[in-house]
mmCIF file of C-alpha atoms in Angstrom:
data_model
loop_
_atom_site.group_PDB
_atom_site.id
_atom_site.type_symbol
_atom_site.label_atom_id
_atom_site.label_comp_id
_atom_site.label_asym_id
_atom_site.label_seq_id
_atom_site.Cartn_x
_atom_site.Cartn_y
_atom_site.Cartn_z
ATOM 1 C CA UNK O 16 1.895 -16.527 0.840
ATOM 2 C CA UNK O 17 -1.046 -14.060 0.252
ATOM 3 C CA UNK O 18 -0.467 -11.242 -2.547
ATOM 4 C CA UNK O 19 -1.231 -7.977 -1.181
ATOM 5 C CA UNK O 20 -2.058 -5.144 -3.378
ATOM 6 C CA UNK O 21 -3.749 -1.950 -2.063
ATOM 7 C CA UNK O 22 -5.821 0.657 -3.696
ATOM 8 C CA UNK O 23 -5.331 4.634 -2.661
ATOM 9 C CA UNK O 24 -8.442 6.053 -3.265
ATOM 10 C CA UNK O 25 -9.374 9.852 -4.856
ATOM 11 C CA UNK O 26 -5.374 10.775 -5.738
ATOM 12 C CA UNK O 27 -6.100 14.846 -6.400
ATOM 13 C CA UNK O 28 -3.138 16.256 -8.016
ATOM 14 C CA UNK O 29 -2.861 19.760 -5.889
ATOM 15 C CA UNK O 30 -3.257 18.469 -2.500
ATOM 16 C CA UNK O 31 -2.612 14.912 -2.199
ATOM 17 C CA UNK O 32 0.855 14.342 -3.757
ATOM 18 C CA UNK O 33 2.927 13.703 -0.882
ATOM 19 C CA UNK O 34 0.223 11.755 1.248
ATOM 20 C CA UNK O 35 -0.306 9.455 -2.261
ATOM 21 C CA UNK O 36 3.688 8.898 -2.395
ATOM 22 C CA UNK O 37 3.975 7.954 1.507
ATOM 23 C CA UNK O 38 0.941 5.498 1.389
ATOM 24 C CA UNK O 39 2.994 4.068 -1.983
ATOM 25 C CA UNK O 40 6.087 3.820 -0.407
ATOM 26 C CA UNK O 41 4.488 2.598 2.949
ATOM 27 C CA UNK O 42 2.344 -0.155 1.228
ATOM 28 C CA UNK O 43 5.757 -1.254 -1.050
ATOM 29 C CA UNK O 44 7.813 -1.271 2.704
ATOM 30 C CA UNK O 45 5.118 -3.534 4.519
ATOM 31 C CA UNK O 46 5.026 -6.079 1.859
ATOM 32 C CA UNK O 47 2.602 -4.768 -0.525
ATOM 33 C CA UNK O 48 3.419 -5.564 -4.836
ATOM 34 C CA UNK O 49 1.365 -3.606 -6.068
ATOM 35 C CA UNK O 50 -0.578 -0.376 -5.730
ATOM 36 C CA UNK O 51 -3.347 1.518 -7.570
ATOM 37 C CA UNK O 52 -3.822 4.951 -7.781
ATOM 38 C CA UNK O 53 -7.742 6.135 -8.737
ATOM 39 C CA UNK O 54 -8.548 9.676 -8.459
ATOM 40 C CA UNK O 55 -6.346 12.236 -11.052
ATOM 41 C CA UNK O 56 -3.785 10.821 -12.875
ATOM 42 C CA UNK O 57 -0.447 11.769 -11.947
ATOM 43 C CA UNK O 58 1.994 10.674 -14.275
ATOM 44 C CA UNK O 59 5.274 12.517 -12.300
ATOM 45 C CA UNK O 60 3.875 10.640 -8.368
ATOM 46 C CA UNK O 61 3.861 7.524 -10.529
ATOM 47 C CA UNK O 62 7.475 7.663 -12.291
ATOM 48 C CA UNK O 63 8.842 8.963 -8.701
ATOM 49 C CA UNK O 64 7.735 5.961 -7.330
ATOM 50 C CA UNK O 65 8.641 3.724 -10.094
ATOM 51 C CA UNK O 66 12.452 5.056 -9.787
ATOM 52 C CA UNK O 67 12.479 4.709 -5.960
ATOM 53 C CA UNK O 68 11.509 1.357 -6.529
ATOM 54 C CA UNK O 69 14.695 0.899 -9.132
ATOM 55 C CA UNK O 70 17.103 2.514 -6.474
ATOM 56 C CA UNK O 71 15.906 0.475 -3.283
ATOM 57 C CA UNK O 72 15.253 -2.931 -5.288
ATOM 58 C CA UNK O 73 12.083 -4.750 -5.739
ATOM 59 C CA UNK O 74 9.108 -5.231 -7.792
ATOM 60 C CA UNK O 75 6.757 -3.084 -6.658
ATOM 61 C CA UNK O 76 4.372 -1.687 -9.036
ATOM 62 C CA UNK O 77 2.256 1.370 -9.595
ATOM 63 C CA UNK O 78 -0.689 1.592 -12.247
ATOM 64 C CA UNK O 79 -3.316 4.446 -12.497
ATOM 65 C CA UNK O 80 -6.887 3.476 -12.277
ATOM 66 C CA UNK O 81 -9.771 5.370 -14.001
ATOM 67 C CA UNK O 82 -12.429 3.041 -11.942
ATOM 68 C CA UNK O 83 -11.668 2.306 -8.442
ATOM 69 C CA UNK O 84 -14.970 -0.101 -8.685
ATOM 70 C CA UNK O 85 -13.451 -2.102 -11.680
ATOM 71 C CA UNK O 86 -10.327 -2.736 -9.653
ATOM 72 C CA UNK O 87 -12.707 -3.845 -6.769
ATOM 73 C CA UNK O 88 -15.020 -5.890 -9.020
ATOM 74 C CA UNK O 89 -11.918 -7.385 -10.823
ATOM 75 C CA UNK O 90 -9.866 -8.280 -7.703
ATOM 76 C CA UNK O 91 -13.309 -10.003 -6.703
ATOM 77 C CA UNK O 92 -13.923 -11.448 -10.057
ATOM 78 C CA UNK O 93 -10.246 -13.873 -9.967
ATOM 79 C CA UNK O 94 -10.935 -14.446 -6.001
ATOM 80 C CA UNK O 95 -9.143 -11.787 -3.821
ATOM 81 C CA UNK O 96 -10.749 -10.376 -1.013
ATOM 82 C CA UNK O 97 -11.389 -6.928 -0.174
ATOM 83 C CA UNK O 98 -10.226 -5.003 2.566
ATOM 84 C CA UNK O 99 -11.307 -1.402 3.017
ATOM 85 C CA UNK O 100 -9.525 0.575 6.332
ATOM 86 C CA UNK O 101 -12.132 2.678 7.872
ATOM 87 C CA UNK O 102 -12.675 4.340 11.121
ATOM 88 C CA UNK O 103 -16.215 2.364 11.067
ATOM 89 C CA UNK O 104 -14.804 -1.331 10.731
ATOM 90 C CA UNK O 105 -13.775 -4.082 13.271
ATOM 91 C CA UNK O 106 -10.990 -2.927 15.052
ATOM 92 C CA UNK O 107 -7.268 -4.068 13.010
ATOM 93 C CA UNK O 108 -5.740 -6.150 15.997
ATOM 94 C CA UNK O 109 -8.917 -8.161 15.804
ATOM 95 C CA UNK O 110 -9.638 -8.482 12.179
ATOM 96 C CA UNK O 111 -5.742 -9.293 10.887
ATOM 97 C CA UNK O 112 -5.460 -12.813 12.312
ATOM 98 C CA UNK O 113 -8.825 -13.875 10.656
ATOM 99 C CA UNK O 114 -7.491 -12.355 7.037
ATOM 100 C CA UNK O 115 -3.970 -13.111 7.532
ATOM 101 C CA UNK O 116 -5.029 -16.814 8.192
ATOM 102 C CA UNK O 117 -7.667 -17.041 5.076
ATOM 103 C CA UNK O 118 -4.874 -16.927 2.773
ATOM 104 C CA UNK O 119 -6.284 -15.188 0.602
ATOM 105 C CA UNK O 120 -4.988 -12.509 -2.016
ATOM 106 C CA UNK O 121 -5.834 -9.341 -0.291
ATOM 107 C CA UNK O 122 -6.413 -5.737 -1.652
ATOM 108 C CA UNK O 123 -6.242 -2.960 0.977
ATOM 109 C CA UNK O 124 -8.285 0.004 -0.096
ATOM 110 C CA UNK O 125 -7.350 3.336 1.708
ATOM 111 C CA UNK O 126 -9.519 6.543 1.562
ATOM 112 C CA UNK O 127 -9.671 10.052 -0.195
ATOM 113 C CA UNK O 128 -11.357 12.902 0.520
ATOM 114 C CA UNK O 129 -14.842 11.263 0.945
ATOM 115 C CA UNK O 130 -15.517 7.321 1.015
ATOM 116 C CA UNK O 131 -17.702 6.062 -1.963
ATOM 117 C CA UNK O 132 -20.395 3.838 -0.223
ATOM 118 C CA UNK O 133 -20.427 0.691 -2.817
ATOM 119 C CA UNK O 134 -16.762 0.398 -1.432
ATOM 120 C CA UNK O 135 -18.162 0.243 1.996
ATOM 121 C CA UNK O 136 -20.527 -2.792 0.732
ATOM 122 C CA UNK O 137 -17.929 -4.130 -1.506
ATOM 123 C CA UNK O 138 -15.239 -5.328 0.700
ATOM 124 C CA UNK O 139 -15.705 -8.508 2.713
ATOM 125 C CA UNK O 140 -14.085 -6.388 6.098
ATOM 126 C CA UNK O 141 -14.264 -2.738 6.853
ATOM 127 C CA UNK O 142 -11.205 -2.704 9.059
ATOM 128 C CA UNK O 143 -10.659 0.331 11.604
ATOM 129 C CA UNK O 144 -7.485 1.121 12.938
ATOM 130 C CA UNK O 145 -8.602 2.837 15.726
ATOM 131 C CA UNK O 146 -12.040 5.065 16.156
ATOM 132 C CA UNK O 147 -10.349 8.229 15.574
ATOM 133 C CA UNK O 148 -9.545 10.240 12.670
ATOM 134 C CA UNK O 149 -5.941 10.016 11.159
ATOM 135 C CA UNK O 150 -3.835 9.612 8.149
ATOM 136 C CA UNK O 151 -4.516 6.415 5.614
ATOM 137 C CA UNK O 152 -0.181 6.462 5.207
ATOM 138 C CA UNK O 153 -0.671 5.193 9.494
ATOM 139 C CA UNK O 154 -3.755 3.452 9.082
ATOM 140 C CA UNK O 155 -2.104 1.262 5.977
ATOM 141 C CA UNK O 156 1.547 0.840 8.035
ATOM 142 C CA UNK O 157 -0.227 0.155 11.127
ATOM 143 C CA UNK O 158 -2.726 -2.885 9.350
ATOM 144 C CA UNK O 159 0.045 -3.873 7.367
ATOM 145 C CA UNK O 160 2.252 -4.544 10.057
ATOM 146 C CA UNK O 161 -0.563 -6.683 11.814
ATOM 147 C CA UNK O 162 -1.079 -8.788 8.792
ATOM 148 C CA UNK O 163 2.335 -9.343 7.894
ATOM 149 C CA UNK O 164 2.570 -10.452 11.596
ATOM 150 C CA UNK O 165 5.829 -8.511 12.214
ATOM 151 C CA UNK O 166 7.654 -10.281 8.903
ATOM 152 C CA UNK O 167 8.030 -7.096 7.232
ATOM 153 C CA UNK O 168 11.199 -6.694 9.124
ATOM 154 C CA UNK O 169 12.132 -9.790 7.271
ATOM 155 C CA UNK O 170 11.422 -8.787 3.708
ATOM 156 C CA UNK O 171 14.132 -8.383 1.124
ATOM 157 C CA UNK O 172 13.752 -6.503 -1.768
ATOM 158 C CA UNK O 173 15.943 -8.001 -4.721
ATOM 159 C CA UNK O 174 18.405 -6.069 -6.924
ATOM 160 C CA UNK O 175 18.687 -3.015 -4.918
ATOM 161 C CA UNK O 176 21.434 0.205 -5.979
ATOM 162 C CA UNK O 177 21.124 1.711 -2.200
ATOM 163 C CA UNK O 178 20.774 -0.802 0.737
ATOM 164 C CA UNK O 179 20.730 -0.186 4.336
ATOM 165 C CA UNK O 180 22.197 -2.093 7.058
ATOM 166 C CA UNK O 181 20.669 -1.614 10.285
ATOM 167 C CA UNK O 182 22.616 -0.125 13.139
ATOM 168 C CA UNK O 183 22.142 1.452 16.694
ATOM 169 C CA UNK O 184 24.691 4.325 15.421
ATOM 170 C CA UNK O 185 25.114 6.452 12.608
ATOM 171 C CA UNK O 186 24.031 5.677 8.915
ATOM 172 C CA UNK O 187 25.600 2.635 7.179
ATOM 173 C CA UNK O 188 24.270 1.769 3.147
ATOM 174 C CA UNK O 189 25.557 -0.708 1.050
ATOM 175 C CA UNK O 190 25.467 0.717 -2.501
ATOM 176 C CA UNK O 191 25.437 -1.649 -5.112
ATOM 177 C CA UNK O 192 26.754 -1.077 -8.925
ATOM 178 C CA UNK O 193 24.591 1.459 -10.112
ATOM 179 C CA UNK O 194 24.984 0.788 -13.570
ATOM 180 C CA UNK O 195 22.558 -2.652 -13.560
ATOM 181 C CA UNK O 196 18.999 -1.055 -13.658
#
């Protein structure tokens, strides 16, 4: 099974908080194990998600980057590919199959505030989920869900205090002993 890691892009401390913590916790849902944050550190986003991550069970893991083109030329470097979601790319439903299928260790790279170009010509597809402008939490769920085929719904997340049991009614969570993490 590929490893999917994914790479949020221009993290700025006073505005992009939440947006940084939903495309964490979105990329850690659909399957993602690992995430890296370039932009401003935040050291408080980072422990949040850490500590979600020891309540809802897992491995998921968050690391600040100071270069997002190291991370690019690294992932490269040991033989991942790069995928960069874009409004300018070949449309998601048409470009999943094809990466899904290469089997290949895959980092997702999701925008900031503007788009360096070298990550443009770095990645080997600039993926657009849709033509329109929207959020990089929707674009990431929405690829993610594509390349995961729908197995996300599958995924189990080991060691978990708080776990929740699906149900067409009401709220229903298993909590675990809290006193193991």
């Amino acid at each position: 099974m590929m490893n999917v890691n994914v790479l949020r892009l221009d993290h700025r401390l006073r505005r992009d908080t939440r947006i940084t913590t939903h495309v964490c916790l979105t990329a850690r849902a659909f399957g993602a194990s690992k995430i890296y944050l370039a932009g401003e550190r935040d050291n408080k986003l980072m422990d949040n998600v850490r500590d979600i991550v020891n309540r809802w069970g897992g491995d998921f893991e968050v690391e600040y980057a100071d270069s997002h083109k190291k991370i690019i030329n690294d992932w490269k470097d040991n033989g991942g590919k790069v995928v960069h979601l874009t409004m300018y790319g070949t449309q998601a439903h048409e470009a999943a199959p094809e990466i899904r299928e290469s089997g290949e260790d895959i980092l997702i790279v999701v925008g900031g505030s503007k788009v360096p170009t070298d990550v443009y010509k770095s990645a080997d597809w600039n993926v657009s989920v849709t033509t329109q402008p929207h959020s990089e939490v929707s674009s990431l769920g929405v690829f993610q869900h594509l390349l995961m085929d729908g197995k996300e719904f599958e995924l189990e997340f080991e060691d978990p205090v708080f776990e929740v049991i699906p149900t067409a009614h009401g709220k229903n969570v298993n909590i675990h002993n809290e006193n193991k993490k």
